[in-house]
CSV table of N, CA, C and O in Angstrom, one decimal:
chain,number,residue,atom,x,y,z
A,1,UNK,N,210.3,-2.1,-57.4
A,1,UNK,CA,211.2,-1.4,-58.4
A,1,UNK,C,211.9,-2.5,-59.1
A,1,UNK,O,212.5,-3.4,-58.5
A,2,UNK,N,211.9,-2.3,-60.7
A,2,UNK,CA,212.7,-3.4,-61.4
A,2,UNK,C,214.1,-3.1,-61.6
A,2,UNK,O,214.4,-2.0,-61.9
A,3,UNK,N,215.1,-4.0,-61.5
A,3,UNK,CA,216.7,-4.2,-61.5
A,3,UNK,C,217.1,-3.0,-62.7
A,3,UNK,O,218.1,-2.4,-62.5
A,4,UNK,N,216.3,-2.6,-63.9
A,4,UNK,CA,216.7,-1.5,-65.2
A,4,UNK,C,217.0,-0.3,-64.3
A,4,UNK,O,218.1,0.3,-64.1
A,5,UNK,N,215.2,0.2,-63.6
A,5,UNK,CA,215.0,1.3,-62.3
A,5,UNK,C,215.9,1.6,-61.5
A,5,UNK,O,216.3,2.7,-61.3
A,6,UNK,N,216.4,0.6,-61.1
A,6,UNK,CA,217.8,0.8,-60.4
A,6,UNK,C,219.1,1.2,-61.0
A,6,UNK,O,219.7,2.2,-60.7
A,7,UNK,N,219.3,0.4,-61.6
A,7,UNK,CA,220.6,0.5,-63.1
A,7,UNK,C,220.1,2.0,-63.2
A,7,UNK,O,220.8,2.9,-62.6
A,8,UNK,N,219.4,2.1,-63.7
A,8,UNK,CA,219.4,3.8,-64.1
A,8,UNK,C,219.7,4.7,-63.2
A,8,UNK,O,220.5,5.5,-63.7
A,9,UNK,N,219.4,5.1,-61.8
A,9,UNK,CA,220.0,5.8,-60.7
A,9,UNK,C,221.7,5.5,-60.8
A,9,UNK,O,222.4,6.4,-60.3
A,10,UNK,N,222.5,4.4,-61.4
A,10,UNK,CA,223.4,4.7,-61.4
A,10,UNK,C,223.9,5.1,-62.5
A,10,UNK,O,224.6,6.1,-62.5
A,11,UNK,N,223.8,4.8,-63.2
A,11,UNK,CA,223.8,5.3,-65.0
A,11,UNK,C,222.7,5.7,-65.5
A,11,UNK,O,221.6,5.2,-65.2
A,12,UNK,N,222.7,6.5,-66.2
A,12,UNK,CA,221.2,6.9,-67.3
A,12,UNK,C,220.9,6.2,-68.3
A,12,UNK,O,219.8,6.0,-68.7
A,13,UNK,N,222.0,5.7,-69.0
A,13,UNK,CA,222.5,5.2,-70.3
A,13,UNK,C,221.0,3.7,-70.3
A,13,UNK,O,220.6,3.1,-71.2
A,14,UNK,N,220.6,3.6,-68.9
A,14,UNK,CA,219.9,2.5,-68.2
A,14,UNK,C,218.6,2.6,-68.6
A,14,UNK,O,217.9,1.6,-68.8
A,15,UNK,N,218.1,4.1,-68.7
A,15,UNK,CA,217.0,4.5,-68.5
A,15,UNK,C,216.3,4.2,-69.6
A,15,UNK,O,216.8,4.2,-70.7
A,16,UNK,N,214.8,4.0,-69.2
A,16,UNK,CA,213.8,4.2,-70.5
A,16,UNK,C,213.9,5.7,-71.0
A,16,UNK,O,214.2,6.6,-70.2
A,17,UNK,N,213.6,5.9,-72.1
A,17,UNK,CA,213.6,7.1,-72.7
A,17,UNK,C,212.0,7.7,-72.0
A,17,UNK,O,211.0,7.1,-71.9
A,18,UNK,N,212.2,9.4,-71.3
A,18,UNK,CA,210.6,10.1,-71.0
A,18,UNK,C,210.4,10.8,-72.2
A,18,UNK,O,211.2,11.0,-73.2
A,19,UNK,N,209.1,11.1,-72.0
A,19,UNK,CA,208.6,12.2,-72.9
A,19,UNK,C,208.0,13.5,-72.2
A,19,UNK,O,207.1,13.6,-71.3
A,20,UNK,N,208.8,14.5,-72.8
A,20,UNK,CA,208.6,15.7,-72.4
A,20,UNK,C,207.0,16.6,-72.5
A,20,UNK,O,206.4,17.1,-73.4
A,21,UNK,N,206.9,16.5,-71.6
A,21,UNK,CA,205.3,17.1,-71.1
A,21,UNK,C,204.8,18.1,-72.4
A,21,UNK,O,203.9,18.2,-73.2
A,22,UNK,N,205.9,18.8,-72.0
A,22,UNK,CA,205.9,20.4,-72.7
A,22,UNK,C,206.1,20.9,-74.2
A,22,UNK,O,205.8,22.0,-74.8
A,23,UNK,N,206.6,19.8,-74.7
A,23,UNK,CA,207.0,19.9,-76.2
A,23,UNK,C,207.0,18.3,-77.2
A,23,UNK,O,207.2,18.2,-78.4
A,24,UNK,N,206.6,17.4,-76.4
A,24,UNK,CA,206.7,16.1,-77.0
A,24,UNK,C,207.4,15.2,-77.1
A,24,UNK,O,206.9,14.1,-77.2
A,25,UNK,N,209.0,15.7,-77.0
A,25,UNK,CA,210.1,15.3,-77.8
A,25,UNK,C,210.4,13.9,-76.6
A,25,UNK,O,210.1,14.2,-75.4
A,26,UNK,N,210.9,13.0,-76.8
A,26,UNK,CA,211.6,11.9,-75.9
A,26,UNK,C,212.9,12.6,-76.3
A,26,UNK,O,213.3,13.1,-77.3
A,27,UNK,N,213.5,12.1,-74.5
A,27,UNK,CA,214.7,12.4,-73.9
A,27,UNK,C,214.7,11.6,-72.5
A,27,UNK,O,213.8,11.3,-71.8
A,28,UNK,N,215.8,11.4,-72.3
A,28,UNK,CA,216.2,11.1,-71.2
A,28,UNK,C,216.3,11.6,-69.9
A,28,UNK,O,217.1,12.6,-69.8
A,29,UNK,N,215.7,11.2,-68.8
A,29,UNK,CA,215.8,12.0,-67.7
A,29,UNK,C,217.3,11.7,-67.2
A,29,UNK,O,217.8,10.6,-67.1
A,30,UNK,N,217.8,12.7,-67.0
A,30,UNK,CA,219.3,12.5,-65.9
A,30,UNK,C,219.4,12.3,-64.8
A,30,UNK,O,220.5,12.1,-64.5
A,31,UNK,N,218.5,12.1,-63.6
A,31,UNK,CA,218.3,11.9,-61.9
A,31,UNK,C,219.1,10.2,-62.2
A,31,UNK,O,218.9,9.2,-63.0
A,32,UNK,N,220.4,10.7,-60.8
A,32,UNK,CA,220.7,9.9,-60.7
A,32,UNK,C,221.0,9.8,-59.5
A,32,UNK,O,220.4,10.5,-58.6
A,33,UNK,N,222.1,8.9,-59.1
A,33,UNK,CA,222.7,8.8,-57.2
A,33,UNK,C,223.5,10.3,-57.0
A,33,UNK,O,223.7,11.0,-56.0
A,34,UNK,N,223.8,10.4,-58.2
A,34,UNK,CA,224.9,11.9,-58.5
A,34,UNK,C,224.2,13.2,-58.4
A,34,UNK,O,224.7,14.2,-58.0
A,35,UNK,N,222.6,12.9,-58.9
A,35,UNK,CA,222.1,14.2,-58.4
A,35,UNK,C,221.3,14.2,-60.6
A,35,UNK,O,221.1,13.3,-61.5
A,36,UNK,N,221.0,15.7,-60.5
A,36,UNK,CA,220.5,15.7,-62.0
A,36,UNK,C,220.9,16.9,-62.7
A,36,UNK,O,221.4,17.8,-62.0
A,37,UNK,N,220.9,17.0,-63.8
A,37,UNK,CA,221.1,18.2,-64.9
A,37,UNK,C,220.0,19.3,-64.8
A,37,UNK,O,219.9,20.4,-65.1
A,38,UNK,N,219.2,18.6,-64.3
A,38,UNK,CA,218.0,19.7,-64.3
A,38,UNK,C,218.3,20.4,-62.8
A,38,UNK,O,218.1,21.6,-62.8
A,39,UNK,N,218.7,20.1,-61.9
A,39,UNK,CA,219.1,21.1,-60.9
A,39,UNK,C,220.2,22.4,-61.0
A,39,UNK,O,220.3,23.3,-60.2
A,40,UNK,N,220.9,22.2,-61.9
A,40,UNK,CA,221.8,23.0,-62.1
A,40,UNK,C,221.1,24.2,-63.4
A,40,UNK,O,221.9,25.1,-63.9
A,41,UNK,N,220.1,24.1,-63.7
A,41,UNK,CA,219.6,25.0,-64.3
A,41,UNK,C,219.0,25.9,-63.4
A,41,UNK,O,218.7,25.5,-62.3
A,42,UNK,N,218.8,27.3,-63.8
A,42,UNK,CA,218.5,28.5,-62.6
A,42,UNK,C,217.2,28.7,-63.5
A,42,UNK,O,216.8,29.0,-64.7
A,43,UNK,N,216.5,28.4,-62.0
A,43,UNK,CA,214.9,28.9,-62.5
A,43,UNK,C,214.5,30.2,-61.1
A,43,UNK,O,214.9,30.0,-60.0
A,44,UNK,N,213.7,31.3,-61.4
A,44,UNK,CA,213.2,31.0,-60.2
A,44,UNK,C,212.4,30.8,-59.6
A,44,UNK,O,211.6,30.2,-60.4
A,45,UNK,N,211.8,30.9,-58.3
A,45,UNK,CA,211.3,30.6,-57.5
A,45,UNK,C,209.8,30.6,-58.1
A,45,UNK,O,209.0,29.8,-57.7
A,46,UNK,N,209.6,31.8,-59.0
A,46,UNK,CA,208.2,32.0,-59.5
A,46,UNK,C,207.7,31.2,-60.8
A,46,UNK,O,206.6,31.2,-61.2
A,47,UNK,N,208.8,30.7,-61.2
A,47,UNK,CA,208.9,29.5,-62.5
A,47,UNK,C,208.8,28.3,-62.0
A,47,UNK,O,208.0,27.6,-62.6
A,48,UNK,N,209.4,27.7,-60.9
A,48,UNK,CA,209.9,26.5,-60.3
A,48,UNK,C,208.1,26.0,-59.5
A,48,UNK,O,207.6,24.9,-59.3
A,49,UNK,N,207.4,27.7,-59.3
A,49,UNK,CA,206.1,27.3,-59.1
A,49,UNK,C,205.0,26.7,-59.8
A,49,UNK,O,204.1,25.9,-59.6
A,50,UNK,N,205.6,27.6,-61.1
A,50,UNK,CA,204.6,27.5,-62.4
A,50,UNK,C,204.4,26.1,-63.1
A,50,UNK,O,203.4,25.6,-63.8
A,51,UNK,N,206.0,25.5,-62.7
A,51,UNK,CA,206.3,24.3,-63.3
A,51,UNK,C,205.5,23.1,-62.5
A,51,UNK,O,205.0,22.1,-62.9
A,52,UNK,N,205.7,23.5,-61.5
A,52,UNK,CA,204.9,22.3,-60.4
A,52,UNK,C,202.7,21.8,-60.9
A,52,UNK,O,202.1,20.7,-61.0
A,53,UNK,N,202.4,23.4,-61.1
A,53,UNK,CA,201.3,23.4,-61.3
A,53,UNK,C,200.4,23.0,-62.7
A,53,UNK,O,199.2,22.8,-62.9
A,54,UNK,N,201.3,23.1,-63.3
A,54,UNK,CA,201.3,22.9,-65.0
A,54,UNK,C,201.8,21.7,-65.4
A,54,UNK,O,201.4,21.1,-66.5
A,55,UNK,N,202.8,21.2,-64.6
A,55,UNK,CA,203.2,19.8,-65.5
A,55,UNK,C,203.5,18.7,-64.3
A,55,UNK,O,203.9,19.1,-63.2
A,56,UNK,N,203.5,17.6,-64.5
A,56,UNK,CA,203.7,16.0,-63.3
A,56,UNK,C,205.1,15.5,-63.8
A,56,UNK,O,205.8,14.8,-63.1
A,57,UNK,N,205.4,15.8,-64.6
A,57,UNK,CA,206.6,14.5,-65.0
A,57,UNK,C,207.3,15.6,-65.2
A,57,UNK,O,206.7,16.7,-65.2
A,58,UNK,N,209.0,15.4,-65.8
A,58,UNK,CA,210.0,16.1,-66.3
A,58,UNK,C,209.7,16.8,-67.8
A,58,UNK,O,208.7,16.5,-68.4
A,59,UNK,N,210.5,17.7,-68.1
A,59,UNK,CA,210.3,18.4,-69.0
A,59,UNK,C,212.1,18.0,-69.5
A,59,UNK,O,212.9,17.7,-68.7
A,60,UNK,N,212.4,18.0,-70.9
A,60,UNK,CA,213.1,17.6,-71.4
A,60,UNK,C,214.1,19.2,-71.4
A,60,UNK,O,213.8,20.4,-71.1
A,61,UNK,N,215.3,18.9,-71.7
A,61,UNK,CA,216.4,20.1,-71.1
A,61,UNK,C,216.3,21.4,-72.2
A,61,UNK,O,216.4,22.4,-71.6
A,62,UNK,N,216.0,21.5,-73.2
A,62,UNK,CA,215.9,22.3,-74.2
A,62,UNK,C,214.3,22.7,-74.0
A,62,UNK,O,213.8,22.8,-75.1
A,63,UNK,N,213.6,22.9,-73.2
A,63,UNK,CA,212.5,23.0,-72.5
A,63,UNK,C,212.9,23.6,-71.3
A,63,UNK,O,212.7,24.8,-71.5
A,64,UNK,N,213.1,23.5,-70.5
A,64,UNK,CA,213.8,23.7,-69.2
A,64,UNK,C,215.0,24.8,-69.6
A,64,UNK,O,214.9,25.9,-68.9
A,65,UNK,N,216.1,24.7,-70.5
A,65,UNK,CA,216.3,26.0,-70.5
A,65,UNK,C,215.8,27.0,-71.0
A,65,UNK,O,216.2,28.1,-70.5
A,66,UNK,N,214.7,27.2,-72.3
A,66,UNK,CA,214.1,27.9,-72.5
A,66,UNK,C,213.0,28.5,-71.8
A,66,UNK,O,212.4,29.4,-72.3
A,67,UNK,N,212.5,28.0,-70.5
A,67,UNK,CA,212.3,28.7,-69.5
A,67,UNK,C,212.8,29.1,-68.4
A,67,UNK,O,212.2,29.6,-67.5
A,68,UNK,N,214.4,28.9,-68.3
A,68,UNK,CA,215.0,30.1,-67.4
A,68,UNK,C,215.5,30.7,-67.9
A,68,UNK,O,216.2,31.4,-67.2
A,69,UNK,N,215.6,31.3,-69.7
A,69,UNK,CA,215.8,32.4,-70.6
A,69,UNK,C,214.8,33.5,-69.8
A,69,UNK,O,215.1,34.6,-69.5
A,70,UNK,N,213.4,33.0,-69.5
A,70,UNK,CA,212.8,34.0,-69.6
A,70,UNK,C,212.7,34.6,-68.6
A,70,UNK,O,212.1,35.7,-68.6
């Protein structure tokens, strides 16, 4: 793991920018020592499945909440 990789678990501001699986857009993942933005979003159980099976990497937050609208 490189010294940035790290820096970023404590800050994000650290992080390389991801790209969102699902829509394209680069954004920033939030996972940090603190925990993430994307946990505090309510999905459930039958989305959180859908999500696993369909995509590997993060999905950007305007993505993510547009599927716990539904």
């Amino acid at each position: 793991m490189k010294i940035k990789d790290v820096a970023g678990f404590i800050a994000p501001k650290y992080k390389t920018p991801s790209i969102c699986e699902s829509c394209g857009k680069e954004f920033i993942c939030g996972v940090s020592i603190k925990g993430c933005w994307c946990m505090k979003v309510d999905l459930s159980d039958e989305t959180r499945e859908q999500l696993k099976s369909e995509f590997k990497d993060c999905l950007c937050p305007e993505c993510l909440e547009k599927l716990a609208e539904k």
